[in-house]
Short mmCIF file of C-alpha atoms in Angstrom, two decimals:
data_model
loop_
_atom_site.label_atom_id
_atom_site.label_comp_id
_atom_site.label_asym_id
_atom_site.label_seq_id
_atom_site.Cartn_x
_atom_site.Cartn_y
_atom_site.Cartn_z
CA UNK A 192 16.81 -9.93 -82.78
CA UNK A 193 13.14 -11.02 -83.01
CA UNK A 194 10.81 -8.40 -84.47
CA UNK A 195 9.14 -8.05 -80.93
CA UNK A 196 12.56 -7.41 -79.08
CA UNK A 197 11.96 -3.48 -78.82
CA UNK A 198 13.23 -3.67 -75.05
CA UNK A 199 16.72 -1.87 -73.80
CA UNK A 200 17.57 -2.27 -69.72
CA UNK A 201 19.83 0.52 -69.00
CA UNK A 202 23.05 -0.32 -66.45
CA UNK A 203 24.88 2.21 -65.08
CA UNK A 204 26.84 0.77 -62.50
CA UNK A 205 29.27 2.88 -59.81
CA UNK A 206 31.44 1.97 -57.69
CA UNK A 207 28.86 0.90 -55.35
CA UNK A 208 25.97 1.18 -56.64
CA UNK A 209 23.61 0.80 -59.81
CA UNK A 210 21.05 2.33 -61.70
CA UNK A 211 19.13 1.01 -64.08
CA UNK A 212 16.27 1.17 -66.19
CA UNK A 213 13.84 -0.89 -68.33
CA UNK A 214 12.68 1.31 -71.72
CA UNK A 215 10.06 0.33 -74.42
CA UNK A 216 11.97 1.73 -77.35
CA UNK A 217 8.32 1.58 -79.48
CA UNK A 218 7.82 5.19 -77.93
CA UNK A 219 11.00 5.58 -75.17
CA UNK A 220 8.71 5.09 -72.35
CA UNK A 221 9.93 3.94 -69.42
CA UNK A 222 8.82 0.22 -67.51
CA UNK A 223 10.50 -0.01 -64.49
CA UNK A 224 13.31 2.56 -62.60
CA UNK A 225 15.31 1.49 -59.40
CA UNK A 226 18.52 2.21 -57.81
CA UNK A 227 20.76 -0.61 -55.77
CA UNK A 228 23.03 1.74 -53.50
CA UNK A 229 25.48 0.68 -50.45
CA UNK A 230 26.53 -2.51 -52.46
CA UNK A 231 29.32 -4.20 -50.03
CA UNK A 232 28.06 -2.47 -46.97
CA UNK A 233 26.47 -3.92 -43.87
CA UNK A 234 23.50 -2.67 -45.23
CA UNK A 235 22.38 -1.99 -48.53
CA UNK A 236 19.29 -0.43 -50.40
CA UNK A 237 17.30 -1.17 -53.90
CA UNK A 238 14.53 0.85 -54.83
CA UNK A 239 12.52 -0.20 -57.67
CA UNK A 240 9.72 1.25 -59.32
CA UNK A 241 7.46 -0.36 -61.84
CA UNK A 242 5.48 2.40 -64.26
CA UNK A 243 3.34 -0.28 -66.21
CA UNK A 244 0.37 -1.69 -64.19
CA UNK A 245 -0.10 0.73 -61.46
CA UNK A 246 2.24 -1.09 -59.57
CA UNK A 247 3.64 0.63 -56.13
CA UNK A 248 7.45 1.69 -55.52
CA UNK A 249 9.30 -1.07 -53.40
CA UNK A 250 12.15 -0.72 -51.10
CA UNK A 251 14.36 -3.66 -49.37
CA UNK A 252 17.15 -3.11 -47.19
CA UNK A 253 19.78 -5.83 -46.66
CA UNK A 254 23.40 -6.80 -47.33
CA UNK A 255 24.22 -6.72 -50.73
CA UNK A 256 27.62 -8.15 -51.21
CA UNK A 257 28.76 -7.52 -54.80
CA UNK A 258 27.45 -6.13 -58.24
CA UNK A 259 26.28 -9.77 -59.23
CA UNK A 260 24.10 -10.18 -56.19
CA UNK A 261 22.68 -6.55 -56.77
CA UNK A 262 22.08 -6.91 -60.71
CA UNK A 263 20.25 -10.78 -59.16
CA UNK A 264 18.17 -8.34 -56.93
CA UNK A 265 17.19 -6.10 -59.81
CA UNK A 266 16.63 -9.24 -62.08
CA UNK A 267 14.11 -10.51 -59.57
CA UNK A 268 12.66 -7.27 -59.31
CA UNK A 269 11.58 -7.07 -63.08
CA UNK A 270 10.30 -10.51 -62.66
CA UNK A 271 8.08 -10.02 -60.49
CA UNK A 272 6.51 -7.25 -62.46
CA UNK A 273 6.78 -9.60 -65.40
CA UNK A 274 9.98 -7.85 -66.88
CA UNK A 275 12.10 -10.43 -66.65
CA UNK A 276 16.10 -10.54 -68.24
CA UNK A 277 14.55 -13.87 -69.65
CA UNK A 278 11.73 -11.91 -71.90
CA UNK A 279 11.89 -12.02 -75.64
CA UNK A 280 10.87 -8.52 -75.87
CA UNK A 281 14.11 -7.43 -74.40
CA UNK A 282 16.65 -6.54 -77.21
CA UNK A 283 19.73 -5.62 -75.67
CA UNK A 284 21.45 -4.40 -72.35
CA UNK A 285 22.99 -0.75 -72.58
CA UNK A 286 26.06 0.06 -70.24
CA UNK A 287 27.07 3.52 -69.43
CA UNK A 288 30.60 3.46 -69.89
CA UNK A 289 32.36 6.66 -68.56
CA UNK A 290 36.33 6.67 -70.81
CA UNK A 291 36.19 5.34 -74.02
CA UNK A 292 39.64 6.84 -74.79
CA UNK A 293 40.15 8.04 -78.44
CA UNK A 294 39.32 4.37 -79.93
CA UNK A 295 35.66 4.35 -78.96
CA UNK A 296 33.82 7.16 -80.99
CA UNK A 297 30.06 5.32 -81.13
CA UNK A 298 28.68 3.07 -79.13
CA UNK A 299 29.88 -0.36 -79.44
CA UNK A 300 29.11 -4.20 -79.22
CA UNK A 301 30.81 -5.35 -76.13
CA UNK A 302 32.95 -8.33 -76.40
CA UNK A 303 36.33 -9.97 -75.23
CA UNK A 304 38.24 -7.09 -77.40
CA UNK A 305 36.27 -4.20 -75.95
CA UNK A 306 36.29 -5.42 -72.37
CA UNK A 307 40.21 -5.43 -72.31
CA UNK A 308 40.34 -2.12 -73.96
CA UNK A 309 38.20 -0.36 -70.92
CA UNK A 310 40.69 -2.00 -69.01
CA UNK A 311 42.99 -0.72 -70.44
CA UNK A 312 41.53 3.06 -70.07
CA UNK A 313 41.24 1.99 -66.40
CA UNK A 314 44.52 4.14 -65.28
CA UNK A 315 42.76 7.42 -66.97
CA UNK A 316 39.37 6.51 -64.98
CA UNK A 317 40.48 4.78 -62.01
CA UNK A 318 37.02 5.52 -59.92
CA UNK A 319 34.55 4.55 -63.21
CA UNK A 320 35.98 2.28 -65.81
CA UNK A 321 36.27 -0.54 -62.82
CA UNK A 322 32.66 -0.52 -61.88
CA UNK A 323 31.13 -0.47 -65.37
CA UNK A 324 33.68 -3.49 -66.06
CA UNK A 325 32.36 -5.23 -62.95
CA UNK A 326 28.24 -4.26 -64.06
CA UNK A 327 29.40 -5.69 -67.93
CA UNK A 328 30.70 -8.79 -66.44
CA UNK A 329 27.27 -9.75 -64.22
CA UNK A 330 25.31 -9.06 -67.33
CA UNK A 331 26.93 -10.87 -69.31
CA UNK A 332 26.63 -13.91 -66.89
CA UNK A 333 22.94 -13.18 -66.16
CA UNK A 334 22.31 -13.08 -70.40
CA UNK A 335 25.29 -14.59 -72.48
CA UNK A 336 23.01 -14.20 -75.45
CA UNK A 337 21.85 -11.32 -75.65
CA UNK A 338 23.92 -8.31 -77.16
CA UNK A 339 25.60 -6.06 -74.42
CA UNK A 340 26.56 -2.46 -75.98
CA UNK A 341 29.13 0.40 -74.58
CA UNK A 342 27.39 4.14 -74.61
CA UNK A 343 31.04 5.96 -73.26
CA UNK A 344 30.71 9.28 -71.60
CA UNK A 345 34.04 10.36 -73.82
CA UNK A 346 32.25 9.51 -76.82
CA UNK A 347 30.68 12.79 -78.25
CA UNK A 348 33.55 14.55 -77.33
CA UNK A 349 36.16 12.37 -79.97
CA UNK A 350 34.99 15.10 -82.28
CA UNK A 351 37.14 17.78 -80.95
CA UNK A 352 40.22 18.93 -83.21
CA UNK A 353 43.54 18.41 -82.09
CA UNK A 354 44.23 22.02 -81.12
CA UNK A 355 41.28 21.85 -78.45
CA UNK A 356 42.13 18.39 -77.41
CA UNK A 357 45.90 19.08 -76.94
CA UNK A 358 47.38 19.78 -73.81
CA UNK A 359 50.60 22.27 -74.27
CA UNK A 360 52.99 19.69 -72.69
CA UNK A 361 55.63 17.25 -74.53
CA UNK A 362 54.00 15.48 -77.36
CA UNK A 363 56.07 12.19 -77.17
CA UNK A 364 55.46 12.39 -73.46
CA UNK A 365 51.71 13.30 -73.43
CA UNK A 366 51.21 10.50 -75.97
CA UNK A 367 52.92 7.55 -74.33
CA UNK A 368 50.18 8.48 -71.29
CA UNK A 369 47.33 8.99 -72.96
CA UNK A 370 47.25 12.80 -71.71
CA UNK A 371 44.55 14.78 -73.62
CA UNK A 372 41.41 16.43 -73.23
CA UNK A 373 38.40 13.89 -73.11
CA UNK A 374 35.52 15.60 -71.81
CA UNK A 375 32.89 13.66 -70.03
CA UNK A 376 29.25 13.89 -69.49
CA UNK A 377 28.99 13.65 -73.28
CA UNK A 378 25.63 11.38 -73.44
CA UNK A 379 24.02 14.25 -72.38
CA UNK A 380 25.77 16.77 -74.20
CA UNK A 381 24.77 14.84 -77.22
CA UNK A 382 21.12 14.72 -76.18
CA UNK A 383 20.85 18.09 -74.73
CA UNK A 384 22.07 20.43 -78.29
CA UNK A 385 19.85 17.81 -80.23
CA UNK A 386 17.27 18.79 -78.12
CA UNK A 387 17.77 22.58 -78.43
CA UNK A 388 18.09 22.59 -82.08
CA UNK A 389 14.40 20.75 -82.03
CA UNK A 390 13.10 23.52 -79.55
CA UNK A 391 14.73 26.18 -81.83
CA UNK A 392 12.86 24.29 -84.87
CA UNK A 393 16.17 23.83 -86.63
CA UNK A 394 18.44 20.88 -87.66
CA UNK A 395 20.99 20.05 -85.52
CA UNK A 396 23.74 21.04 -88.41
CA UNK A 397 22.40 24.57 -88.26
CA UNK A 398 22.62 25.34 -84.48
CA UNK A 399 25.47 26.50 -82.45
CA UNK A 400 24.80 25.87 -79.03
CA UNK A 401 27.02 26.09 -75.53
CA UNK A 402 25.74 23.47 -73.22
CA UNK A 403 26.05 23.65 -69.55
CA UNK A 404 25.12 20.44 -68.04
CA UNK A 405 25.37 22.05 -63.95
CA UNK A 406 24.88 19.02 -61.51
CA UNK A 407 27.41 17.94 -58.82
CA UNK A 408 29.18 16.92 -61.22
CA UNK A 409 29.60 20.05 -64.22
CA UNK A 410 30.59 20.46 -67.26
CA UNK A 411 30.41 22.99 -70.31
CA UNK A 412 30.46 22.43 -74.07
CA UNK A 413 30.47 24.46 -77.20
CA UNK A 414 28.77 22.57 -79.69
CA UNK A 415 29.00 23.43 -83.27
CA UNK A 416 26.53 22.34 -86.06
CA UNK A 417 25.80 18.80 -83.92
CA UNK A 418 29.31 18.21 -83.24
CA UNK A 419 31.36 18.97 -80.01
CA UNK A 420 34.59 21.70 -80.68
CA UNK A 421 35.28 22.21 -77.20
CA UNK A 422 34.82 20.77 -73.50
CA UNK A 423 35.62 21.77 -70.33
CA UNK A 424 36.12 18.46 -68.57
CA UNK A 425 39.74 17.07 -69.70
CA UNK A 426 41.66 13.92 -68.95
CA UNK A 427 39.13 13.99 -66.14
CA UNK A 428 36.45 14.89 -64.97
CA UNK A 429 38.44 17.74 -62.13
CA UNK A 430 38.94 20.26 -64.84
CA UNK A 431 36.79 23.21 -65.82
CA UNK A 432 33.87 24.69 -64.19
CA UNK A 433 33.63 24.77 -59.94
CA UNK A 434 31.51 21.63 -59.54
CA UNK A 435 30.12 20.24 -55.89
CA UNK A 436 32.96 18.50 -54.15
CA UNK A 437 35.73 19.02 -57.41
CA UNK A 438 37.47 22.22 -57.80
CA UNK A 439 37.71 22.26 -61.37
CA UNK A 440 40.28 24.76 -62.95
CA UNK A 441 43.46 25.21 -61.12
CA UNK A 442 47.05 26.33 -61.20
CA UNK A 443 48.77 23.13 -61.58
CA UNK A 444 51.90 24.41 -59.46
CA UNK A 445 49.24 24.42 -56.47
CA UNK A 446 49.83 20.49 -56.56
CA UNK A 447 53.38 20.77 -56.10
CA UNK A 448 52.91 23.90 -53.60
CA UNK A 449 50.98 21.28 -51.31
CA UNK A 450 53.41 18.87 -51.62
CA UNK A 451 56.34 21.25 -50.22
CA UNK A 452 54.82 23.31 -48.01
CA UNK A 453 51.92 21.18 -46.34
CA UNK A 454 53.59 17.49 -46.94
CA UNK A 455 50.84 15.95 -48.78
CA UNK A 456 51.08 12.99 -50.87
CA UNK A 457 49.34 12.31 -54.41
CA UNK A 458 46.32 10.37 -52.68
CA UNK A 459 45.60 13.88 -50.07
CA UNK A 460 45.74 15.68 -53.05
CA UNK A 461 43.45 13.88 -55.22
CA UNK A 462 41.09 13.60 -51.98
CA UNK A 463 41.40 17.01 -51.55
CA UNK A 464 40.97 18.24 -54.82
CA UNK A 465 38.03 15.82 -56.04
CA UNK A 466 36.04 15.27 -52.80
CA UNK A 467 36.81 18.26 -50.93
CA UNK A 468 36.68 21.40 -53.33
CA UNK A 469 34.40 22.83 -55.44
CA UNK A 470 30.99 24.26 -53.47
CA UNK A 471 32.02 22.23 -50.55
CA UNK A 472 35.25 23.19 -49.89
CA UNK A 473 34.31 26.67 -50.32
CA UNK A 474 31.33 26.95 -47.79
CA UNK A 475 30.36 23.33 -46.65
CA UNK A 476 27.62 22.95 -48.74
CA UNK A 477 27.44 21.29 -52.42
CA UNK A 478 23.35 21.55 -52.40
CA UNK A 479 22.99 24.83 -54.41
CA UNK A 480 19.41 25.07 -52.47
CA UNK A 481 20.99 25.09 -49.24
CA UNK A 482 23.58 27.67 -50.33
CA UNK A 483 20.64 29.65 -51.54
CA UNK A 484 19.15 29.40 -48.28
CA UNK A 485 22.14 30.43 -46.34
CA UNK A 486 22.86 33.51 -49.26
CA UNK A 487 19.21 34.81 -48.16
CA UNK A 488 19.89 34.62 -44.41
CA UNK A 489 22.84 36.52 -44.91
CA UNK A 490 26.25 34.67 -45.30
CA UNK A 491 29.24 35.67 -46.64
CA UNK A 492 30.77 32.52 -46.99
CA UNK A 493 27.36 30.74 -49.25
CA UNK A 494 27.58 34.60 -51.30
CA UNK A 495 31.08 33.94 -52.17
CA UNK A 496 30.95 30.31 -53.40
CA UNK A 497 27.97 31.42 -55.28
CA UNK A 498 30.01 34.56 -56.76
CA UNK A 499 32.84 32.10 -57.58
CA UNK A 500 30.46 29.81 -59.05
CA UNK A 501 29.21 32.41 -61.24
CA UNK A 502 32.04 33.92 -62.31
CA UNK A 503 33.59 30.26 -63.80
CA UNK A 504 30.27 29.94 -65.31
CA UNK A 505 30.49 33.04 -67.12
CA UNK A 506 34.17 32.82 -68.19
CA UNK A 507 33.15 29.90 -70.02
CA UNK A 508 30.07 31.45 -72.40
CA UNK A 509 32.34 33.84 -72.71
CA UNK A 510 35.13 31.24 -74.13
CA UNK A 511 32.84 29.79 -76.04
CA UNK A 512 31.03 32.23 -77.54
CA UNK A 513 34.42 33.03 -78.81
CA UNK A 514 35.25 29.67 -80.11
CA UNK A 515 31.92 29.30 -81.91
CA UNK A 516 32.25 32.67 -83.56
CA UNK A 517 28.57 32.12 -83.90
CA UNK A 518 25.82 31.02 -80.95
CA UNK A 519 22.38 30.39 -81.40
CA UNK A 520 21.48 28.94 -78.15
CA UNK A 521 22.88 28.52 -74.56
CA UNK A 522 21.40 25.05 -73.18
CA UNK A 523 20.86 24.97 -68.92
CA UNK A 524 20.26 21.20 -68.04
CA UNK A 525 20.92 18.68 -65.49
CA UNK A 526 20.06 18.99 -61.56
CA UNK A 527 21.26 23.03 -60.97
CA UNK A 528 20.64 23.78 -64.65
CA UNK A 529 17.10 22.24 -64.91
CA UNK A 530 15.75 23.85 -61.25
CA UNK A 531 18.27 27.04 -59.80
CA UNK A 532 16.26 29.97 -61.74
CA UNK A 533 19.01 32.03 -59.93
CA UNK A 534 22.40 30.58 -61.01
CA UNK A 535 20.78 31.02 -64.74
CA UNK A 536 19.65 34.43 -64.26
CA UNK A 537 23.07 35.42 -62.99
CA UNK A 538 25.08 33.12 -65.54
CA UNK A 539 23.42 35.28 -67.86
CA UNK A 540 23.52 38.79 -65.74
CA UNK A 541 25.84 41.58 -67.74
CA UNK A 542 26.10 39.49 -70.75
CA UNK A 543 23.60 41.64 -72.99
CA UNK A 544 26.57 42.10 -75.38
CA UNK A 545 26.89 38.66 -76.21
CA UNK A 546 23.21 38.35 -76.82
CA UNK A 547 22.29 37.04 -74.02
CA UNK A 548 18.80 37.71 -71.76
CA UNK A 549 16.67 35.94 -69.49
CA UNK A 550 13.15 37.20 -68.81
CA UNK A 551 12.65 37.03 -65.42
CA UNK A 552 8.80 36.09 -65.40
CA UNK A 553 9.98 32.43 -68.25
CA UNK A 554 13.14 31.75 -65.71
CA UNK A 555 10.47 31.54 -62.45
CA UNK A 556 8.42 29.02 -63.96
CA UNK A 557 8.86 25.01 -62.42
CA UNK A 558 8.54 22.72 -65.34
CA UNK A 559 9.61 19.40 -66.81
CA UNK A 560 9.65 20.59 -70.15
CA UNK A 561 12.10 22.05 -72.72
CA UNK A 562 11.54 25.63 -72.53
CA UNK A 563 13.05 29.35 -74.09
CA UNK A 564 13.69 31.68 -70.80
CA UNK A 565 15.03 34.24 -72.96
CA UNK A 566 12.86 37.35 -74.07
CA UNK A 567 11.69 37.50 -77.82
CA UNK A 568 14.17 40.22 -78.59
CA UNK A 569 17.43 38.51 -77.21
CA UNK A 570 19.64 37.51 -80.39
CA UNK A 571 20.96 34.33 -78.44
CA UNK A 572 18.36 32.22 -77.13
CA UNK A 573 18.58 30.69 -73.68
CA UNK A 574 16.96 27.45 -72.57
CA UNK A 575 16.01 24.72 -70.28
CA UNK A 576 16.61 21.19 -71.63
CA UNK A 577 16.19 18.74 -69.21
CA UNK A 578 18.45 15.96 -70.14
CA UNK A 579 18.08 12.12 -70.46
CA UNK A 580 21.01 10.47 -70.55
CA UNK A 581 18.80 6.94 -69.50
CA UNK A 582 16.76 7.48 -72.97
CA UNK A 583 19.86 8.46 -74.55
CA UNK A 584 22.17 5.35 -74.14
CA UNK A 585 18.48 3.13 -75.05
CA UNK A 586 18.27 4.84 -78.41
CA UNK A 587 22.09 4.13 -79.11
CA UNK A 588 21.86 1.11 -77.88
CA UNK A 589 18.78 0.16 -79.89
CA UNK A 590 20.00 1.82 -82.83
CA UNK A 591 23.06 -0.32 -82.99
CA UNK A 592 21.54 -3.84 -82.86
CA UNK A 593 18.26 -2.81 -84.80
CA UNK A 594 20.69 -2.33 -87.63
#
């Protein structure tokens, strides 16, 4: 790597769609954004937006047949704002990779080796581990050369012991599937209790913290001196706290119940369960604004997904607290953590015992910033991280090849 490769583009590539962005890692700043959604549809969308020059956000809307077409389109993109995949000042490509089963613990140099091994997770991530294959493969045809790293989801979570990773079911039969806790969502777990331990003006080996990352997607962690004891995500992403469209924890004789009594088969279930649960399922709504909206106007239904929201969310602190023994901080972040003042005040609501207060007046305020919302006097403090996984995955990245 030349001296002036200080570059990372970050993939992360879905299903049918990518993100990406282009990072200076001198100072993390950020040199270009953009989104390629609808890839395989009649039509399809990329949004790019350069941040260096004063350039303007630029949309195009065509077919888009396949990832290598899209990560083309974004290739062209940079280009033209002199960013190019063919610069010397780009260092390295960073994929978000979302299993990284028990073998992948840091981020890692992709090659032949790797690739097969995310294959080989591909049964335990059947909707992720395909796409970030498929966004691996086009970069590596677009830049043979230059190094290609894995930043897995699963990663921060490999630190769990055994006894919080373990399911209770046969050990012979649990192993020979792969059946464990992972946890997900861990790039920003990482980069969230780092954070927090910086805004508490401690090391991150001297804070406890429980970190609820609350998008559509949610997940909770208890985080012990920098590493992770505890997640509630497990072999996938369904389990633990009531998310947007996923139900998270459930009895796991309602599976078979459905099967008897209302015929389903494992592919209605899943459907059901993943993409029609959760928020949605519960009042037809997974945008906790609108719920909000609909709460204030005076339904039951939006009150009672809310309430059942809560009350996960709670159970949870509560479980942790009691796992960590010891909390210093509980961590809001992500889309619902970073901008619903009232899911946070009522997370917190009747919790006084644990330590745990939110001063109205701190929770109001709109901010981009890392923030306490807790009053001076509260033993545990509560904040607002916002996270960024993008800048997380760079620095790993970066990190790996520098050295």
């Amino acid at each position: 790597m030349t001296a002036n490769a200080t570059r990372v583009l970050v993939l992360n590539s879905g299903s049918s769609s990518v993100k990406y962005q282009l990072l200076d890692m001198n100072d993390g700043s950020r040199l270009a954004v953009g989104l390629v959604e609808r890839i395989g549809e009649q039509t399809s969308r990329l949004a790019h937006t350069p941040l260096t020059g004063g350039g303007d956000k630029r949309e195009r809307e065509a077919r888009i047949a396949d990832h290598e077409e899209a990560l083309n389109a974004v290739a062209e993109e940079l280009a033209a704002d002199g960013l190019g995949l063919d610069s010397p000042e780009l260092a390295a490509i960073g994929h978000r990779v979302v299993h990284g089963g028990l073998k992948f613990t840091e981020p890692t140099v992709i090659d032949d080796e790797v690739l097969k091994e995310i294959e080989r997770l591909v049964p335990v991530a059947p909707l992720h581990n395909p796409a970030n294959i498929t966004g691996i493969r086009t970069a590596q045809g677009l830049r043979p050369d230059l190094p290609q790293v894995a930043v897995f989801d699963t990663a921060f979570h490999t630190t769990m012991p055994e006894h919080a990773a373990r399911y209770a079911i046969d050990v012979e039969t649990a192993d020979a599937h792969r059946i464990r806790r992972y946890g997900f969502h861990g790039t920003s777990h990482a980069y969230v209790s780092r954070q927090t331990a910086e805004l508490l003006g401690k090391a991150p080996e001297d804070v406890n913290v429980i970190v609820l990352h609350l998008g559509n997607g949610a997940s909770a962690s208890a985080v012990a001196g920098g590493r992770c004891v505890d997640t509630s995500m497990g072999l996938t992403p369904l389990e633990g706290l009531v998310m947007g469209t996923r139900s998270g924890d459930i009895d796991p004789a309602v599976v078979f119940h459905l099967k008897r009594v209302a015929g389903m088969d494992a592919d209605e279930i899943d459907e059901l369960l993943n993409k029609k649960s959760g928020l949605v399922g519960l009042c037809g709504d997974n945008d906790m604004r609108e719920i909000r909206r609909r709460i204030d106007e005076g339904d039951e239904r939006a009150a009672l997904a809310f309430d059942i929201y809560i009350h996960r969310l709670k159970k949870y602190i509560g479980a942790y607290s009691a796992v960590l023994g010891r909390v210093d901080a509980v961590a809001f972040t992500a889309g619902v953590g970073e901008n619903a003042a009232p899911v946070r005040e009522a997370a917190v609501k009747g919790l006084e015992e644990l330590g745990l207060a939110v001063d109205a007046d701190l929770n109001a305020v709109r901010s981009d910033a890392a923030r306490l919302i807790s009053p001076e006097y509260a033993r545990v403090a509560v904040a607002v991280v916002p996270t960024d996984e993008e800048l997380e995955i760079a620095n790993q990245t970066y990190a790996l090849v520098s050295n």
